[in-house]
Short mmCIF file of C-alpha atoms in Angstrom, two decimals:
data_model
loop_
_atom_site.label_atom_id
_atom_site.label_comp_id
_atom_site.label_asym_id
_atom_site.label_seq_id
_atom_site.Cartn_x
_atom_site.Cartn_y
_atom_site.Cartn_z
CA MET A 1 64.23 132.13 73.26
CA ALA A 2 65.17 135.73 73.04
CA GLU A 3 66.59 136.97 69.78
CA PRO A 4 70.21 138.11 69.60
CA MET A 5 71.31 141.62 70.54
CA LYS A 6 73.80 143.88 68.80
CA ILE A 7 76.40 146.03 70.48
CA ARG A 8 79.13 148.43 69.40
CA ALA A 9 81.57 150.12 71.76
CA THR A 10 84.15 152.59 70.48
CA MET A 11 86.44 155.14 72.12
CA GLU A 12 85.93 158.84 71.34
CA GLY A 13 88.78 160.58 73.12
CA ASP A 14 88.63 159.39 76.74
CA VAL A 15 84.94 158.55 76.55
CA ALA A 16 83.56 155.19 75.43
CA ASP A 17 80.52 155.46 73.17
CA ILE A 18 78.34 152.38 73.52
CA LYS A 19 75.36 151.58 71.33
CA VAL A 20 73.06 148.62 71.84
CA LEU A 21 70.18 147.22 69.81
CA MET A 22 67.83 144.72 71.42
CA ASN A 23 65.24 142.57 69.71
CA HIS A 24 62.02 142.84 71.64
CA ILE A 25 58.35 143.21 70.78
CA MET A 26 57.78 145.87 73.52
CA GLU A 27 54.02 145.22 73.61
CA THR A 28 52.23 147.94 75.60
CA GLY A 29 49.23 145.97 76.83
CA LEU A 30 46.98 148.71 75.43
CA ARG A 31 46.53 147.31 71.91
CA LYS A 32 43.70 145.02 70.92
CA ASP A 33 44.07 141.96 68.75
CA PRO A 34 42.09 142.89 65.60
CA LYS A 35 40.71 139.34 65.23
CA THR A 36 39.55 138.57 68.75
CA GLY A 37 39.05 142.11 70.07
CA LYS A 38 40.92 141.15 73.21
CA LEU A 39 43.79 143.14 74.66
CA ILE A 40 47.23 141.82 73.81
CA PRO A 41 49.05 141.29 77.12
CA ALA A 42 51.88 143.67 77.94
CA HIS A 43 55.32 142.26 77.20
CA PHE A 44 58.20 144.69 77.55
CA ILE A 45 61.73 145.10 78.89
CA GLN A 46 61.69 146.45 82.42
CA GLN A 47 65.34 146.53 83.42
CA VAL A 48 68.57 147.06 81.54
CA LEU A 49 71.92 146.83 83.26
CA ALA A 50 75.27 147.79 81.76
CA THR A 51 78.63 147.01 83.30
CA LEU A 52 82.21 147.97 82.44
CA ASN A 53 84.75 145.35 83.57
CA GLY A 54 82.12 144.00 85.98
CA LYS A 55 81.27 147.37 87.56
CA THR A 56 77.78 148.76 87.03
CA VAL A 57 77.80 151.91 84.89
CA LEU A 58 74.13 152.16 83.92
CA ASP A 59 71.15 150.76 85.78
CA SER A 60 67.94 151.54 83.95
CA GLN A 61 64.26 150.81 84.31
CA TRP A 62 61.90 151.11 81.36
CA SER A 63 58.19 151.37 80.75
CA GLN A 64 56.28 149.98 77.79
CA ALA A 65 56.71 153.34 76.02
CA ILE A 66 60.19 152.48 74.82
CA SER A 67 59.96 151.64 71.11
CA LYS A 68 59.91 148.13 69.68
CA ASN A 69 63.39 146.65 69.18
CA PRO A 70 64.89 149.16 71.60
CA PHE A 71 67.99 151.22 70.94
CA LEU A 72 70.14 152.41 73.82
CA GLY A 73 73.14 154.70 73.61
CA PHE A 74 75.29 155.77 76.54
CA LYS A 75 78.81 157.00 77.26
CA VAL A 76 81.34 156.13 79.91
CA LYS A 77 84.32 158.24 80.89
CA GLY A 78 87.63 156.72 81.89
CA ALA A 79 87.21 153.53 79.86
CA LYS A 80 89.92 152.24 77.58
CA VAL A 81 90.33 150.04 74.52
CA GLY A 82 89.92 146.39 75.43
CA ASP A 83 87.63 146.99 78.41
CA LYS A 84 84.70 144.58 78.60
CA VAL A 85 81.20 145.99 78.30
CA THR A 86 78.22 143.82 79.19
CA VAL A 87 74.58 144.81 78.65
CA SER A 88 71.74 142.66 79.91
CA TRP A 89 67.96 143.08 79.99
CA ALA A 90 65.03 141.42 81.73
CA ASP A 91 61.36 141.74 80.75
CA ASN A 92 58.07 141.46 82.63
CA MET A 93 57.62 137.83 81.57
CA GLY A 94 60.90 136.66 83.00
CA GLU A 95 62.79 136.53 79.70
CA LYS A 96 66.31 137.86 79.66
CA ASN A 97 69.31 138.25 77.42
CA SER A 98 72.76 139.74 77.51
CA ILE A 99 75.70 140.54 75.26
CA GLU A 100 79.34 141.30 75.89
CA THR A 101 81.94 143.07 73.80
CA ALA A 102 85.36 144.66 74.12
CA ILE A 103 85.77 148.39 73.48
CA LYS A 104 87.47 149.14 70.19
CA MET B 1 68.64 145.28 102.78
CA ASN B 2 65.35 144.39 101.15
CA GLN B 3 63.49 146.48 103.65
CA PHE B 4 65.79 149.34 102.74
CA ARG B 5 64.94 148.96 99.08
CA ARG B 6 61.23 149.06 99.79
CA THR B 7 61.64 152.20 101.83
CA PHE B 8 63.70 153.71 99.06
CA LEU B 9 61.02 153.05 96.47
CA LYS B 10 58.38 154.69 98.59
CA GLY B 11 60.05 157.87 97.58
CA ALA B 12 60.59 161.35 98.83
CA SER B 13 60.01 160.93 102.54
CA ALA B 14 62.59 158.18 102.79
CA SER B 15 65.23 159.70 100.57
CA GLY B 16 66.77 161.78 103.37
CA ALA B 17 67.45 158.69 105.41
CA ILE B 18 68.98 156.95 102.41
CA ALA B 19 71.24 159.89 101.67
CA ALA B 20 72.38 159.86 105.29
CA ALA B 21 73.06 156.13 105.09
CA ILE B 22 75.13 156.59 101.95
CA ALA B 23 77.06 159.44 103.54
CA ALA B 24 77.75 157.30 106.58
CA GLY B 25 79.14 154.60 104.31
CA LEU B 26 76.47 152.09 105.35
CA LEU B 27 75.31 151.60 101.82
CA LYS B 28 77.03 151.80 98.52
CA PRO B 29 74.83 153.64 96.02
CA GLY B 30 75.02 150.69 93.63
CA GLN B 31 73.35 148.42 96.10
CA VAL B 32 70.45 150.74 96.62
CA LEU B 33 69.95 151.34 92.94
CA ALA B 34 69.85 147.70 91.92
CA ALA B 35 66.22 147.85 92.93
CA GLU B 36 63.08 146.11 91.83
CA TRP B 37 61.12 147.60 88.95
CA ASN B 38 59.47 150.75 90.26
CA LYS B 39 55.89 149.73 89.55
CA ALA B 40 54.21 152.63 91.32
CA ALA B 41 56.15 155.19 89.29
CA PHE B 42 55.79 153.48 85.91
CA THR B 43 52.07 152.73 86.24
CA ALA B 44 51.16 156.24 87.41
CA THR B 45 48.68 157.68 84.92
CA LYS B 46 48.72 161.31 86.04
CA LEU B 47 51.67 163.51 85.17
CA GLU B 48 51.86 164.91 88.70
CA ASP B 49 51.97 161.41 90.23
CA ALA B 50 54.69 160.31 87.82
CA LEU B 51 56.75 163.42 88.58
CA LYS B 52 56.26 162.91 92.30
CA ALA B 53 57.43 159.30 92.00
CA VAL B 54 60.77 160.40 90.57
CA ASN B 55 61.09 163.43 92.91
CA GLY B 56 60.69 165.70 89.91
CA THR B 57 57.79 167.87 91.10
CA ASN B 58 59.87 170.89 92.08
CA ALA B 59 62.78 170.34 89.74
CA ALA B 60 64.52 173.54 88.67
CA GLU B 61 64.53 174.38 84.94
CA SER B 62 68.09 174.10 83.68
CA LYS B 63 69.67 175.24 80.43
CA GLN B 64 72.49 172.76 81.05
CA ILE B 65 70.17 169.94 80.06
CA ILE B 66 69.58 169.43 76.36
CA VAL B 67 66.66 167.30 75.19
CA LYS B 68 67.17 166.43 71.55
CA ALA B 69 64.08 165.19 69.73
CA PRO B 70 62.46 165.98 66.38
CA ASP B 71 60.11 169.01 66.20
CA ILE B 72 57.69 166.88 64.24
CA ALA B 73 57.58 163.10 64.58
CA GLU B 74 55.94 161.43 61.62
CA ASN B 75 55.76 158.11 63.38
CA GLY B 76 54.80 158.22 67.04
CA ALA B 77 55.90 154.61 67.47
CA VAL B 78 59.57 155.48 67.03
CA VAL B 79 60.66 158.91 68.24
CA PRO B 80 64.41 159.29 68.77
CA VAL B 81 65.22 161.13 72.00
CA GLU B 82 68.62 162.17 73.31
CA VAL B 83 69.21 163.69 76.70
CA ILE B 84 72.50 165.46 77.39
CA SER B 85 73.15 166.75 80.87
CA ASN B 86 76.09 169.09 81.29
CA ILE B 87 75.47 169.35 85.02
CA PRO B 88 78.51 168.01 86.91
CA ASN B 89 78.02 164.71 88.74
CA THR B 90 74.82 163.80 86.96
CA GLU B 91 73.58 160.70 88.79
CA ALA B 92 70.28 159.93 87.13
CA ILE B 93 68.19 160.82 84.11
CA ASP B 94 64.44 160.19 83.92
CA ILE B 95 62.41 160.62 80.74
CA VAL B 96 58.78 161.68 81.09
CA ILE B 97 56.38 162.04 78.15
CA GLU B 98 53.73 164.31 79.55
CA THR B 99 50.64 163.18 77.63
CA ASN B 100 51.33 159.44 77.44
CA VAL B 101 49.02 157.06 79.34
CA ASN B 102 51.89 156.30 81.73
CA PRO B 103 54.05 159.43 81.54
CA LEU B 104 57.21 158.00 83.11
CA THR B 105 59.03 156.30 80.24
CA ALA B 106 62.47 155.41 81.52
CA SER B 107 64.79 155.91 84.46
CA TYR B 108 68.54 155.70 84.09
CA GLN B 109 70.97 155.59 87.03
CA LEU B 110 74.49 156.58 85.99
CA GLU B 111 77.41 155.22 87.99
CA ASN B 112 81.16 154.66 87.88
CA GLY B 113 82.03 157.16 85.16
CA ALA B 114 78.90 157.03 83.02
CA VAL B 115 78.47 160.43 81.37
CA GLY B 116 75.25 162.48 81.52
CA TYR B 117 74.09 161.22 78.16
CA ILE B 118 71.31 158.85 77.10
CA SER B 119 70.08 158.07 73.62
CA THR B 120 66.87 156.10 73.12
CA ARG B 121 63.73 155.72 71.03
CA VAL B 122 60.28 156.12 72.52
CA LYS B 123 56.61 155.73 71.66
CA MET B 124 54.35 158.78 71.79
CA ALA B 125 50.57 158.58 71.62
CA LYS B 126 50.15 162.24 70.66
CA SER B 127 51.96 165.57 70.64
CA SER B 128 53.61 166.19 73.96
CA LYS B 129 56.44 167.72 75.86
CA VAL B 130 59.28 165.27 76.32
CA ARG B 131 60.71 166.11 79.73
CA ALA B 132 64.05 165.07 81.17
CA ILE B 133 64.58 165.07 84.90
CA VAL B 134 68.20 165.06 86.00
CA LYS B 135 69.47 164.34 89.49
CA ALA B 136 72.86 165.71 90.42
CA GLY B 137 74.41 166.39 93.80
CA GLY B 138 71.14 165.74 95.64
CA LYS B 139 69.17 168.25 93.54
CA THR B 140 66.77 167.78 90.67
CA TYR B 141 66.81 169.73 87.43
CA THR B 142 64.58 169.57 84.40
CA ALA B 143 64.23 170.57 80.77
CA ALA B 144 61.66 169.75 78.12
CA LYS B 145 61.14 169.77 74.38
CA GLU B 146 57.83 169.92 72.54
CA VAL B 147 57.35 167.18 69.94
CA LYS B 148 54.44 167.23 67.50
CA VAL B 149 53.20 163.81 66.47
CA THR B 150 51.38 163.66 63.14
CA ILE B 151 48.92 160.81 63.13
CA GLY B 152 48.89 158.67 60.01
CA GLY B 153 52.47 159.51 59.16
CA CYS B 154 51.62 161.83 56.25
CA GLY B 155 54.51 164.10 57.04
CA GLY B 156 52.28 166.98 58.26
#
């Protein structure tokens, strides 16, 4: 079960400023387990999709070089207070999570 | 549709056809961009291959792109990076860390009013240029910032 995400969306003039925190280990697949000496399998978020009122605004693909517990900030023009923002991610092991909020 | 996606991912040679299809109204950009994870690009280990995969090989240097990152990163595991593109109609931002094992770090497609701005945190194995590649109006632009990573986090 994926851990909860955090999101904050606020208006700055006519631009919505959206900040998202995800809980994810973002394992690169390059590290070795110090006890067994074996490589720890890669486990990282590959795709992150953001929508505003159901319309895609940001479609992103990530590598394992995004830091653990990823932060993502982006801005959308033409949004208004009350609009629904949804951010969802999917990782290379088939786990996924999403969060929705209204712009304040 | 799926065949189209595959062709799209194969990169530069196909992009002309895609652009034509978009212009002709056959495809909405959103449909093309909701693609599978671009494995070839993200697993490329050579900088030139990674740049080629995102059509960034001959990108023009642009002062309208600002890459904000610390001059010295004490902890390579968490390096804050902001990319601001003031180029009108910015459609995509790619982040490439030149000396990482897999240089291509993230690709962002901006649609439906998303501004040319991305804020993220990345891992860096050693000191490197952090390069942003911006696509706007069918052209590619680039800018980079040098970030020194001090191993051991002693504050250098």
